[in-house]
Structures are given as C-alpha cells and as structure tokens.
Coordinates of C-alpha atoms and ligand atoms in Angstrom, one line a residue:
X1 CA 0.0 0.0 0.0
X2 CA 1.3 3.1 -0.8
X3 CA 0.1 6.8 1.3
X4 CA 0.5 9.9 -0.9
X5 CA 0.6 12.8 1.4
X6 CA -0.4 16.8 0.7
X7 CA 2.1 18.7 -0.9
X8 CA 1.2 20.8 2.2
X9 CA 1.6 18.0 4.8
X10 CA 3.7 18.7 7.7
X11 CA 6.2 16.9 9.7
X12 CA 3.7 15.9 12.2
X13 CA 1.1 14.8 9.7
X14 CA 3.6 12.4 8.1
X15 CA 4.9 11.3 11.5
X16 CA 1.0 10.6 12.4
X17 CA 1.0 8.3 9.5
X18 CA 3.8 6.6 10.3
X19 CA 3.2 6.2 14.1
X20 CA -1.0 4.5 13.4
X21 CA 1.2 2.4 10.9
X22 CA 3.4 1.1 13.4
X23 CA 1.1 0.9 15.8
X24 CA -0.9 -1.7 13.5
X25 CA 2.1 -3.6 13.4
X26 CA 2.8 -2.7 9.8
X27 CA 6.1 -1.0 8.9
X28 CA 6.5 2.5 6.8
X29 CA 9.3 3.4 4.7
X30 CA 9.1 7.2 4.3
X31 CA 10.3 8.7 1.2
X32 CA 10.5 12.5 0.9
X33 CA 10.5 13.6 -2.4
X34 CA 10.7 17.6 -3.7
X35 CA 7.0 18.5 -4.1
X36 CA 5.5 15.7 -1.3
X37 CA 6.4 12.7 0.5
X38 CA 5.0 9.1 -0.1
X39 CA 4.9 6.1 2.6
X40 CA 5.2 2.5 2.0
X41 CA 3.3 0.4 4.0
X42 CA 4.1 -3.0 4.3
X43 CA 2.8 -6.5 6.2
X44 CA 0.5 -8.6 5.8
X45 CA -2.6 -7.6 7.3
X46 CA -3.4 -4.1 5.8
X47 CA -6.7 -4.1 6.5
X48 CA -5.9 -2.6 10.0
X49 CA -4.9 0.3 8.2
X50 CA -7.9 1.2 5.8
X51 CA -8.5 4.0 7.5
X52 CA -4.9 6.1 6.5
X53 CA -7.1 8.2 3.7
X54 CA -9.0 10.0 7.1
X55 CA -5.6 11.3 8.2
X56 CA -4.6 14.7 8.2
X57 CA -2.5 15.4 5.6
X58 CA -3.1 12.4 3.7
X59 CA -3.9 12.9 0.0
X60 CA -4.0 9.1 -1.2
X61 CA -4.5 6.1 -0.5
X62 CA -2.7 3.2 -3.5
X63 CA -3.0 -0.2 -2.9
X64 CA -1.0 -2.5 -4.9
X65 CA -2.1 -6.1 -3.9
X66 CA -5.7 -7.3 -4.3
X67 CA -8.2 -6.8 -1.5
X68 CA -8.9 -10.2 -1.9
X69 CA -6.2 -13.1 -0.9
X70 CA -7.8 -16.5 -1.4
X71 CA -9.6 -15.7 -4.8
X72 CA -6.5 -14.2 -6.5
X73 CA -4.0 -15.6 -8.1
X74 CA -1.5 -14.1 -5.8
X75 CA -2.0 -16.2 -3.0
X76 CA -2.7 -19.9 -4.9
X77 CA -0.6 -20.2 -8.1
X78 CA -2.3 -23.6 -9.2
X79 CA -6.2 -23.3 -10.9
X80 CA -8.5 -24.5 -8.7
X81 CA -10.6 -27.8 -10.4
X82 CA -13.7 -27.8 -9.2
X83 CA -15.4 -31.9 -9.2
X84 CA -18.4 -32.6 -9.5
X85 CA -19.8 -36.4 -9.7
X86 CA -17.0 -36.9 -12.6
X87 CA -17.5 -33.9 -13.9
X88 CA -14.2 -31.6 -13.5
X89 CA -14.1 -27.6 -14.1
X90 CA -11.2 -25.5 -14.6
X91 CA -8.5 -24.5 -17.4
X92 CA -7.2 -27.6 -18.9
X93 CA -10.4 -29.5 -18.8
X94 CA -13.2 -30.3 -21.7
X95 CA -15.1 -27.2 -22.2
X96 CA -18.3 -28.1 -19.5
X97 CA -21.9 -27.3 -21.3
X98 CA -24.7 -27.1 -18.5
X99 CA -28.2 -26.7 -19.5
X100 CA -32.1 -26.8 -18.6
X101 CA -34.9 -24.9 -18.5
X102 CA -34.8 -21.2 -16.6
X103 CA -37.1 -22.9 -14.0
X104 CA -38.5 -26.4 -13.3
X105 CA -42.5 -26.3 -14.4
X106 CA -43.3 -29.5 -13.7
X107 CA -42.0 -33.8 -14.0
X108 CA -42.5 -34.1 -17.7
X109 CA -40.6 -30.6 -18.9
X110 CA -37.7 -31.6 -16.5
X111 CA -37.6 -35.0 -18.3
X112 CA -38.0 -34.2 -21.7
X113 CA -35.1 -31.6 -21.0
X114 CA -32.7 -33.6 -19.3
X115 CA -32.9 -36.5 -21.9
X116 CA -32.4 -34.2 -24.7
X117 CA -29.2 -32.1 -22.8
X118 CA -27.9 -35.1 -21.9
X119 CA -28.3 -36.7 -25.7
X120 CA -26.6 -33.6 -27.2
X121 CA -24.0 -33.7 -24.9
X122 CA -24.6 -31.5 -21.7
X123 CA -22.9 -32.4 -18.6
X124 CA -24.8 -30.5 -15.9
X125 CA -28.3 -30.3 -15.8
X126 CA -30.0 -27.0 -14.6
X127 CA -33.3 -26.1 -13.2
X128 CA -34.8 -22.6 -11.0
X129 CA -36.1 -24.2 -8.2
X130 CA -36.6 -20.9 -6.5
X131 CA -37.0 -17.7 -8.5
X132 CA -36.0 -14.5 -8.1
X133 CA -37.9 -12.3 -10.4
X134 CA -38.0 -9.0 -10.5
X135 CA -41.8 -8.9 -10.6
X136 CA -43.1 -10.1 -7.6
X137 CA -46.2 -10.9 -9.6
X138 CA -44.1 -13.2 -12.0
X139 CA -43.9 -17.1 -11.7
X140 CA -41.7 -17.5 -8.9
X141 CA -40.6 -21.4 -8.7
X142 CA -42.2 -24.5 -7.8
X143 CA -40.2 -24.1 -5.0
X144 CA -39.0 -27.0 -2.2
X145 CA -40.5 -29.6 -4.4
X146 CA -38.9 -28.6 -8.0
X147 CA -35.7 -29.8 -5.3
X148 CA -36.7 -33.3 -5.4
X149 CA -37.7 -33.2 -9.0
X150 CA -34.5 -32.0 -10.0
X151 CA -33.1 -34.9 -7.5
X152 CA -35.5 -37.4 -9.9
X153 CA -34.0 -36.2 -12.5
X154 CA -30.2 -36.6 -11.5
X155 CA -31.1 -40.5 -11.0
X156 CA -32.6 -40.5 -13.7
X157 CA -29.9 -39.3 -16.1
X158 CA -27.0 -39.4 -14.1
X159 CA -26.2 -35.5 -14.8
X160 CA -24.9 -33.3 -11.7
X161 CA -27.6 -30.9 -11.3
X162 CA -27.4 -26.9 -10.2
X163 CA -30.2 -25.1 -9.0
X164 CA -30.6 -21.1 -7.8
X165 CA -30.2 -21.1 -4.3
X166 CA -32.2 -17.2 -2.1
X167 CA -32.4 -18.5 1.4
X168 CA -29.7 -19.2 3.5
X169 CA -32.2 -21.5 5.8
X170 CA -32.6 -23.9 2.2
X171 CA -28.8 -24.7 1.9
X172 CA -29.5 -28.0 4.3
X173 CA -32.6 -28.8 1.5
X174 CA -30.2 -27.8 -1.3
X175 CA -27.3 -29.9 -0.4
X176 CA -29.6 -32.8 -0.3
X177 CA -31.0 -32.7 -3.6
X178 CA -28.3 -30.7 -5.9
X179 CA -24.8 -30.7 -6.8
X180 CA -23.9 -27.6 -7.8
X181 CA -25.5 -24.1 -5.6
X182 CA -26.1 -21.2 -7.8
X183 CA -26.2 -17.5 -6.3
X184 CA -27.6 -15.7 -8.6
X185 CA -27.1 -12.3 -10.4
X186 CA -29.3 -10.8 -7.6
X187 CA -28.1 -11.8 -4.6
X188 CA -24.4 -11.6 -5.4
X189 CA -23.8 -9.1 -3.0
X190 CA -26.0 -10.9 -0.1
X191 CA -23.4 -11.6 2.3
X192 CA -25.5 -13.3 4.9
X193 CA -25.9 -16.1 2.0
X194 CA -22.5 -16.1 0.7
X195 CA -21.7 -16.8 3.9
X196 CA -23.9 -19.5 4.5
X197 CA -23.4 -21.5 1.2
X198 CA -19.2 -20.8 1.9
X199 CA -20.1 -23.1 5.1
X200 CA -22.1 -26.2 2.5
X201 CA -19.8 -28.9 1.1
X202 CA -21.5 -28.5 -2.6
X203 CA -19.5 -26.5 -4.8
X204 CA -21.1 -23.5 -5.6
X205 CA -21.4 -21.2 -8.7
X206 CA -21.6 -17.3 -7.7
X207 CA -22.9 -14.9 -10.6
X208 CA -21.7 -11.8 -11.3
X209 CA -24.0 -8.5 -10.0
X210 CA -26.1 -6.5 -12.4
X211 CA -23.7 -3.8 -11.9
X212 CA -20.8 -6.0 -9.9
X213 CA -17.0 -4.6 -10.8
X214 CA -14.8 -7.5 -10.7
X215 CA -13.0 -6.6 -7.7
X216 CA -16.2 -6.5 -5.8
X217 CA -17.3 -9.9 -7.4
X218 CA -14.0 -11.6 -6.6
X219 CA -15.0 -10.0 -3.0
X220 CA -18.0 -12.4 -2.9
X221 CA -16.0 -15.1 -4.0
X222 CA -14.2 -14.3 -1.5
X223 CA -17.2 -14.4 1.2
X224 CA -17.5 -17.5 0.4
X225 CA -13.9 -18.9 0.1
X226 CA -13.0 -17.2 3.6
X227 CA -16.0 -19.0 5.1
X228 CA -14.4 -22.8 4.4
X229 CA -15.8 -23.7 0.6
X230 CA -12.6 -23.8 -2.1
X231 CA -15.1 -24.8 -4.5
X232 CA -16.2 -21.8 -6.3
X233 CA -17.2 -21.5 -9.9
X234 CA -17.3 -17.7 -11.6
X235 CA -19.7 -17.1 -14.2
X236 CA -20.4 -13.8 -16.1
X237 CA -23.8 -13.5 -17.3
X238 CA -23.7 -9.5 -18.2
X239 CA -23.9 -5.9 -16.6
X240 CA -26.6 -3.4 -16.7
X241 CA -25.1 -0.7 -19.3
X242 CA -26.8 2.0 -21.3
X243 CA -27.7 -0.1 -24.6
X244 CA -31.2 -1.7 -24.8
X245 CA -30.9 -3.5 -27.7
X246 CA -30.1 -6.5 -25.5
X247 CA -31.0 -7.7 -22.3
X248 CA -27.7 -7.1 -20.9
X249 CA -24.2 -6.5 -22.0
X250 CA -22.0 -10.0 -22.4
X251 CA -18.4 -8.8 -21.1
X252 CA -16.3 -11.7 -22.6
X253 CA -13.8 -9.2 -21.3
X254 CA -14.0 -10.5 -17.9
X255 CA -13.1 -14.2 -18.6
X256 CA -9.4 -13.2 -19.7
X257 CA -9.1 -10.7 -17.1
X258 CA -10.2 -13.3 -14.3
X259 CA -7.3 -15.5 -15.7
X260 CA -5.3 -13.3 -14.8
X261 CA -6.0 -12.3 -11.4
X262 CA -7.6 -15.5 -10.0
X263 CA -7.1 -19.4 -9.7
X264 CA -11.0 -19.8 -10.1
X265 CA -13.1 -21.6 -12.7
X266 CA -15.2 -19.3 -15.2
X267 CA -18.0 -19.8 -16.9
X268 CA -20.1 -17.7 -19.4
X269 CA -23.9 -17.5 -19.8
X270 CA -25.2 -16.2 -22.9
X271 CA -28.8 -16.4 -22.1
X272 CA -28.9 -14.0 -19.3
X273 CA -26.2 -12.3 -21.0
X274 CA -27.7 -11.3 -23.8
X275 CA -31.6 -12.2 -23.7
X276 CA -32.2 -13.4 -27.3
X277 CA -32.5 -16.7 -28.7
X278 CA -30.7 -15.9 -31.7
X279 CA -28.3 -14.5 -30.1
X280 CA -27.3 -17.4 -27.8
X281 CA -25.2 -19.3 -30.3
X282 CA -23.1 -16.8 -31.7
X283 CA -22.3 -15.7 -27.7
X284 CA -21.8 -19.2 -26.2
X285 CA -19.2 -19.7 -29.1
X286 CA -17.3 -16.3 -28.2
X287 CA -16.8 -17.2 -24.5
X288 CA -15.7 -20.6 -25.4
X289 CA -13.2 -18.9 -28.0
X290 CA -12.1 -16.3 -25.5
X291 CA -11.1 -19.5 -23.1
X292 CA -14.2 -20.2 -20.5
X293 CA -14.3 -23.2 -18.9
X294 CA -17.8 -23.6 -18.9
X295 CA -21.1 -22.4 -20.5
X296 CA -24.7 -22.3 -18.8
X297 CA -27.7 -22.6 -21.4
X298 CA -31.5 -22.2 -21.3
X299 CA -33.3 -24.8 -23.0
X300 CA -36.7 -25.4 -23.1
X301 CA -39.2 -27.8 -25.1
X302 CA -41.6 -25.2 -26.1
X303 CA -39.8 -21.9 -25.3
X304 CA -43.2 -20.0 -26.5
X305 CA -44.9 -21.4 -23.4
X306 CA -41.7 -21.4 -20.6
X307 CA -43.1 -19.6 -17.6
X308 CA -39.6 -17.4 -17.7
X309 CA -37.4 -16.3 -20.2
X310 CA -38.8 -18.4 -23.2
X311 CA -37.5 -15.4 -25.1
X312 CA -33.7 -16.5 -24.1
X313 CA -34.1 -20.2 -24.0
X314 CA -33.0 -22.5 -27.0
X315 CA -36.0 -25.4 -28.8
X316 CA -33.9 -28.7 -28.5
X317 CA -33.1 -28.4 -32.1
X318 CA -31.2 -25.3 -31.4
X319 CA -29.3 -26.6 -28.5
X320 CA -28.3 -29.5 -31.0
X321 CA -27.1 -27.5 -33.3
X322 CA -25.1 -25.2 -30.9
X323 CA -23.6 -28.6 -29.4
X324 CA -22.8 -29.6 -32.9
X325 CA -21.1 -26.5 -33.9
X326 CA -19.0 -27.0 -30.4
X327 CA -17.9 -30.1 -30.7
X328 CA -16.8 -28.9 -34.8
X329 CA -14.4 -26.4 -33.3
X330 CA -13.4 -29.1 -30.9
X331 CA -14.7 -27.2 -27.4
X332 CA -16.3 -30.1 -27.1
X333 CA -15.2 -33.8 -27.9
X334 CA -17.4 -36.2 -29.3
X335 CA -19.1 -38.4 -27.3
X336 CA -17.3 -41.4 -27.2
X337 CA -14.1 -39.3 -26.2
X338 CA -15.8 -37.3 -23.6
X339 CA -17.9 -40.5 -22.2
X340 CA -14.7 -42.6 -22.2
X341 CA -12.5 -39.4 -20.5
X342 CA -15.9 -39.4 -17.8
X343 CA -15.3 -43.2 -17.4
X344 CA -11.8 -42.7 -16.4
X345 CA -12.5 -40.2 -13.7
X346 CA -15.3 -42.3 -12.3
X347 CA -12.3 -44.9 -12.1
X348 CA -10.4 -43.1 -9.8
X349 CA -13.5 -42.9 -7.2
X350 CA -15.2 -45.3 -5.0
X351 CA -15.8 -48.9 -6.7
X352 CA -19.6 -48.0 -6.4
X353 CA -19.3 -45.2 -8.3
X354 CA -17.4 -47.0 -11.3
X355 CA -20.1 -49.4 -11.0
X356 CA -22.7 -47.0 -10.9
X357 CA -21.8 -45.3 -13.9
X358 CA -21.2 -48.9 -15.8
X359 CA -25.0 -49.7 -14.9
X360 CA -26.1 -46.2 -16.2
X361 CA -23.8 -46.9 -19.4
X362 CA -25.5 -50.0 -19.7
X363 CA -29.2 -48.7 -19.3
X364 CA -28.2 -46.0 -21.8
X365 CA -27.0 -48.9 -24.5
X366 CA -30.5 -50.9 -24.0
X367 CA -31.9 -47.5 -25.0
X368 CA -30.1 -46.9 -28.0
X369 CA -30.0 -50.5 -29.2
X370 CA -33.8 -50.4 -28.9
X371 CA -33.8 -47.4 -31.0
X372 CA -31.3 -48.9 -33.2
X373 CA -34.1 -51.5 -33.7
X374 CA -37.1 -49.3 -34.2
X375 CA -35.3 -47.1 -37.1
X376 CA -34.4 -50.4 -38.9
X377 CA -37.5 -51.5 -38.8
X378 CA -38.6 -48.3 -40.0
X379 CA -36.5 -48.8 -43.2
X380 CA -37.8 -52.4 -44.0
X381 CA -41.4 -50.8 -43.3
X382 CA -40.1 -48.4 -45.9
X383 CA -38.3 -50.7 -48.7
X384 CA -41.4 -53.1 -48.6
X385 CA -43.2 -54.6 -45.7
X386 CA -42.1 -58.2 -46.5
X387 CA -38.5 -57.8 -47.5
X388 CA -35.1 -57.6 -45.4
X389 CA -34.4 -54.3 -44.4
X390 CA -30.6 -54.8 -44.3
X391 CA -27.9 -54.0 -46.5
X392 CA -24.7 -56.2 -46.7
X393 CA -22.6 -53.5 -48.6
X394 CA -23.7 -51.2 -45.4
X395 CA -23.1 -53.5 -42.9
X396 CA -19.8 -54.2 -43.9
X397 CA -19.0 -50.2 -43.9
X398 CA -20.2 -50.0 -40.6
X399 CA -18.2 -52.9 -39.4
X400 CA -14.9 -51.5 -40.8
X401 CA -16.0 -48.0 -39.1
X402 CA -17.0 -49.5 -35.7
X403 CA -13.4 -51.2 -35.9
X404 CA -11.2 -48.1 -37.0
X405 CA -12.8 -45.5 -35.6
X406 CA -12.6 -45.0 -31.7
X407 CA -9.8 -45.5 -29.7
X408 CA -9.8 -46.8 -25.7
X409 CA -8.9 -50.8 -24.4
X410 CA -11.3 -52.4 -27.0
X411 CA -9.6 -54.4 -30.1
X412 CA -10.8 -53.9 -33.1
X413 CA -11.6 -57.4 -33.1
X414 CA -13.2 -57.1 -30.1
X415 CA -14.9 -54.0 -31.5
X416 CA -16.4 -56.2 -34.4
X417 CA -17.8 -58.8 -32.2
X418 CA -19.9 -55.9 -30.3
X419 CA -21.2 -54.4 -33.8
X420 CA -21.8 -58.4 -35.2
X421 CA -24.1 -59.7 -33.0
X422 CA -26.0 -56.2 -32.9
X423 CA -26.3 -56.4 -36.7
X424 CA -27.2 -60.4 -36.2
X425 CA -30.2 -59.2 -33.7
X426 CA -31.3 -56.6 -35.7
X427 CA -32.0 -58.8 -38.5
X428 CA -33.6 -61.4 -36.6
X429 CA -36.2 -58.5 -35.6
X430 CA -36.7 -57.8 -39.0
X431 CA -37.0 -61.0 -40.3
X432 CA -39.2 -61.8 -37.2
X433 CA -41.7 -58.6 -38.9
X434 CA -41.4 -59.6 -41.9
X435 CA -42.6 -63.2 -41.4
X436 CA -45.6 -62.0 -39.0
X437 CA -46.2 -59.3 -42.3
X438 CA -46.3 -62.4 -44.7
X439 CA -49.1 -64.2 -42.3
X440 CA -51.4 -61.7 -41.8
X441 CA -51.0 -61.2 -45.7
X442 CA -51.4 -64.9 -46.0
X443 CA -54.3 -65.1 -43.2
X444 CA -56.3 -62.3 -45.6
X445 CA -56.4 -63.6 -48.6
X446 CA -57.5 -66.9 -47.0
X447 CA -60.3 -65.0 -45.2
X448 CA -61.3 -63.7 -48.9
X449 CA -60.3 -60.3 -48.7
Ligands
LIG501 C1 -31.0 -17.9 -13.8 O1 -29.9 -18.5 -13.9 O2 -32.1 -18.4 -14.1 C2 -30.9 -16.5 -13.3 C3 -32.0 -16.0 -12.7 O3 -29.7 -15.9 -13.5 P1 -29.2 -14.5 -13.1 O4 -29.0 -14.6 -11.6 O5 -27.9 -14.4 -13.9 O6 -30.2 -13.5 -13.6
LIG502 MN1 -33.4 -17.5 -16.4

C-alpha cells in the first residue's frame, strides 16, 4: 500500500501516519520527495490500516495487492478444479456445457429436458427451483419440491444438477437434492448467504452483480472462500449498461481478465447475458473462443410457453445444433471421447461409483439399441413390408468403421464382435416382422379379402 501525502503536509502529519502504521504492526518506509512525501506500508494484514485516507495530511491512499487473498491468483498459483460427480471444471479440462430450463414447471418438462441435454451432450443439468424475479407478480418457482424433482432427474440421467439457491435457511434442502448451488445475479452481493453456502460442502457457482465490478465480485467469492468452501465457480452472465438492444451487455472481457487475477473456474452465460435466442449461439461460441471453462444454457421444449425467459431459452433443435457447432471447433469432444475421459474419472473414485456409472452406461446402450431396432424396422417398413431391411454393402462399412474409428482398451476385433451380433439381432427383428407381415397377408387372402 502506498500513502501519498499533501504537498502541504507537515512533519507531524507524516509522523501521524507513520506512528497508526506502526502501531498496526505494519512498517513505513518514508520517502521525501521535492513537491510531497510518499509512505510504504508494508505486512500482511493491511486491512488494519484502511482507515490512513482519514488522516490529516493524507492525499491518497494506492494499494497494490488485491483486496482479496484467497480468490487471487497471488495467493494460490495452481487453478482450482472444481469436481463434481466426474465432472471436473477448470483451465485444462473439456469445455463443460450445462443446460435446462430457466425454471423447473413440472416432471414431464424436467424429463423431456434432461434427456435431450444429456443426448446432445450436456454435462450438468440446470433447473430454478426458486426464483428470483423481479416482478413479484411473475412465476416465482415450484419451489421445495422442484428440489426433489431435480433430485429425480439426477437419478434418472446421471447428470450433476445446479439449481438457484435465495435463502440461507434452504442450503440444508439444497445440499440434499443438488450438486452444484447457484447464487444468482441478484443476490451476489448478499453476504449473509454467501456466507452460508461458503459453510455447505456442494460447490457453488456465484454470478456476477447486475452492476458488480470484478474486484467486488471476486470480493464475494471471497465471502464465500473465507467462510471454508474452495469450491467456487465464476460465471459472467452480463452488466446493466446503457444499450437496450439487449437484455444485458455479455463482457467476454471479464473471462481473460479473471485469468489473470484468480485461480478460479469461469463460466459464461449467454442467455442471461444477452436475452435473445438468436443471439445465444453466436455468444456461447465467443466465450468458449475467449477460453471459459464452462457455459450455462437455457433450453426449453416449447420456449413459446416457458413460464420465464422463453425469449432467451434454445428449442432442443437449437441446442443441438449449438452442441454440434461445439464439438466442430473441438470445445467439445465427441461423445465417445468425452464418455470414455468421464469413465476414467469415475475410475479413480469409490468402486460404487465405477459401477454405478457402468449400470447407467449400460441402461443408456439398452436405449439406443432399442432405437437402433425401431429405425431399422422403419426402413424395411419403408423398402417393402415383407423384404429384409438390411444391407450387406452397409453392414460391412459399418463394421470397418466401428473397428477403425474409436480408440480406448477395446480391439478392433473385439470392437467387431460388439457391432456383429448387434447387426445379427437386428436382423432377426426384421425378419421376425417380416414373417408376422407375410401371415397376416397370407391369413387375408384366405379369409377372402
Ligand atoms: C438464472 O440462472 O435463471 C438466473 C436468474 O440468472 P441471473 O441470476 O444471472 O439473472
Ligand atoms: Mn433464467
């Protein structure tokens, strides 16, 4: 910290400054220049000291280091990774899509949503439990028991879920049913809940203010850093500024600036950040270029009819085709890479949750080879309802693929006995419908028809 003094101060004045110095346990070093003197204050607790502006004499008051110590990069060289059931946050890592509606309506849209995200390739579900608004006569959240459906939904899918968090009494209810608590744009600056989600064990995502510098949102980080939770997750979702033409003003700015002055995950959302669906793409592609770790996305299945933001929150086609154009620039590996980096991680835990995530693999594979099934089917229905609908020329391409194509333990021997007997099944279906098609044929022209 540096004290510039008055070109008018006097001896005294500068000797007051240096005695409330030393008497805070800090040491000055005085340096008397020709127009003024300046003092150096030095230690490590400088806050005892904030007060030096209010003394006579005293033009300014410079401080060099951050206000904040655990946020900023200063004081933890290494970037903090922030896990989350296999999912893992911070520079270095897979760019981390998280998506959902703005707020849980009911079992069906929570469903629908998370089966979609989770097909395209999200890997955190969100959901409003608990909405802010700032209308008290808007929809405000199913409330306590959008909690549990969001639960229903993470057993469901297997997707970490975050969900808005205004209460400091709901953090026990919170750390129950989600992963991940989000503070929200509004309530950045409520210190009596920053300080109660800094005491929960959930990692916890802190948006930045409507009109929050960085310094005074790496001060709330700090809130809840200082109160025993390491596990903090920035994410810029845009500042009230003078231009109208959206709903606020996306500072990509702040995601390369963070970098450089904390340790801390960042994420970007567009949707808040900029209000418009069609505007969501092109913005979720910028803070992925400009180096977030993450992005937060509203999707909805009829965004015409969501109860809030439908104006903001992508159709499942769009969100497809955003998670497309991601995983073209390679923010986002394909599937099989990303599902067989997720298995890894789940390796390292508990045996239960290895297992765990093999049984969900496996319901998942039942899934698709039952929709596998149905779209053959769908082509012999096509060709002609008695005849095969397989091809041999295709088959054989999509054996060579299936055997060149994806790398992890399996041989591409190995590999070609998965695909075989899924192509030897899948005929046996057909053939099965073809054969029942014959007989009811048969059967009516027998019955004269
Ligand atoms: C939200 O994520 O739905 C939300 C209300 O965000 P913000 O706090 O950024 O407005
Ligand atoms: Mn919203």
């Amino acid at each position: 910290m540096i004290v510039v003094m008055r070109p008018t101060a006097t001896r005294d004045e500068i000797d007051g400054v240096r005695r409330t110095v030393e008497e805070n346990g800090l040491e000055a070093f005085i340096s008397v220049g020709e127009e003024r003197t300046v003092i150096g204050v030095v230690g490590s607790d400088l806050e005892r000291v904030a007060h030096l502006g209010t003394l006579d004499g005293v033009e300014q008051v410079i401080r060099i280091s951050s206000p904040y110590k655990l946020a900023s990069s200063e004081h933890q060289v290494e970037r903090t990774r922030v896990r989350v059931n296999g999912v893992e946050l911070g520079l270095g890592q897979e760019l981390v899509v998280m998506a959902g509606p703005c707020a849980v309506e009911s079992l069906e849209q929570l469903m629908e949503t998370a089966r979609c995200v989770k097909r395209e390739g999200a890997r955190v579900l969100r959901g409003g439990a608990f909405k802010p608004r700032t209308s008290p006569y808007s929809f405000q959240g199913l409330g306590l028991p959008a909690l549990e459906l969001l639960h229903q939904a993470h057993d469901e899918y297997g997707l970490p879920v975050i969900s808005e968090i205004v209460d400091p009494a709901d953090v026990p209810a919170f750390e129950e049913h989600v992963d991940i608590i989000q503070v929200g744009a509004r309530n950045m600056a409520n210190f009596v809940l920053l300080k109660a989600v800094g005491q929960s064990r959930r990692p916890v995502l802190l948006k930045r203010g409507l009109s929050a510098t960085i310094e005074e949102w790496l001060l709330a980080a700090e809130y809840i850093l200082s109160a025993g939770n390491p596990n903090v997750i920035l994410c810029e979702r845009g500042i009230r500024t003078f231009e109208t033409a959206t709903r606020n003003t996306l500072d990509l700015s702040a995601v390369p600036v963070l970098r450089s002055r904390t340790h801390l995950p960042i994420i970007v959302d567009p949707s808040h950040g900029t209000g418009h669906r069609a505007l969501v793409a092109p913005m979720a592609l910028a803070g992925a270029a400009v180096g977030a770790d993450g992005l937060i996305i509203e999707v909805h299945p009829d965004p015409a009819n969501a109860r809030s933001d439908g104006d903001q929150s992508l159709s499942f086609d769009e969100f497809g085709a955003l998670m497309d154009e991601l995983r073209r620039l390679q923010f986002v590996r394909a599937p099989d890479a990303a599902q067989t980096a997720a298995a890894v991680t789940a390796a390292s835990g508990e045996i239960e949750d290895v297992r765990d995530r093999i049984d969900d693999l496996d319901a998942r594979l039942a899934e698709m080879v039952q929709e596998r099934a149905t779209l053959a089917l769908e082509v012999q229905r096509r060709r002609e309802p008695t005849a095969h609908g397989h091809d041999v020329r295709r088959e054989r391409a999509l054996l060579e693929r299936a055997a060149t194509g994806t790398t992890g333990p399996m041989s591409p021997v190995e590999l070609t006995m998965v695909f075989d007997a899924l192509l030897r099944a899948s005929r046996s279906v057909q053939r099965r419908h073809a054969q029942s098609a014959t007989e009811a044929d048969a059967a009516a022209a027998g019955s004269g028809r």
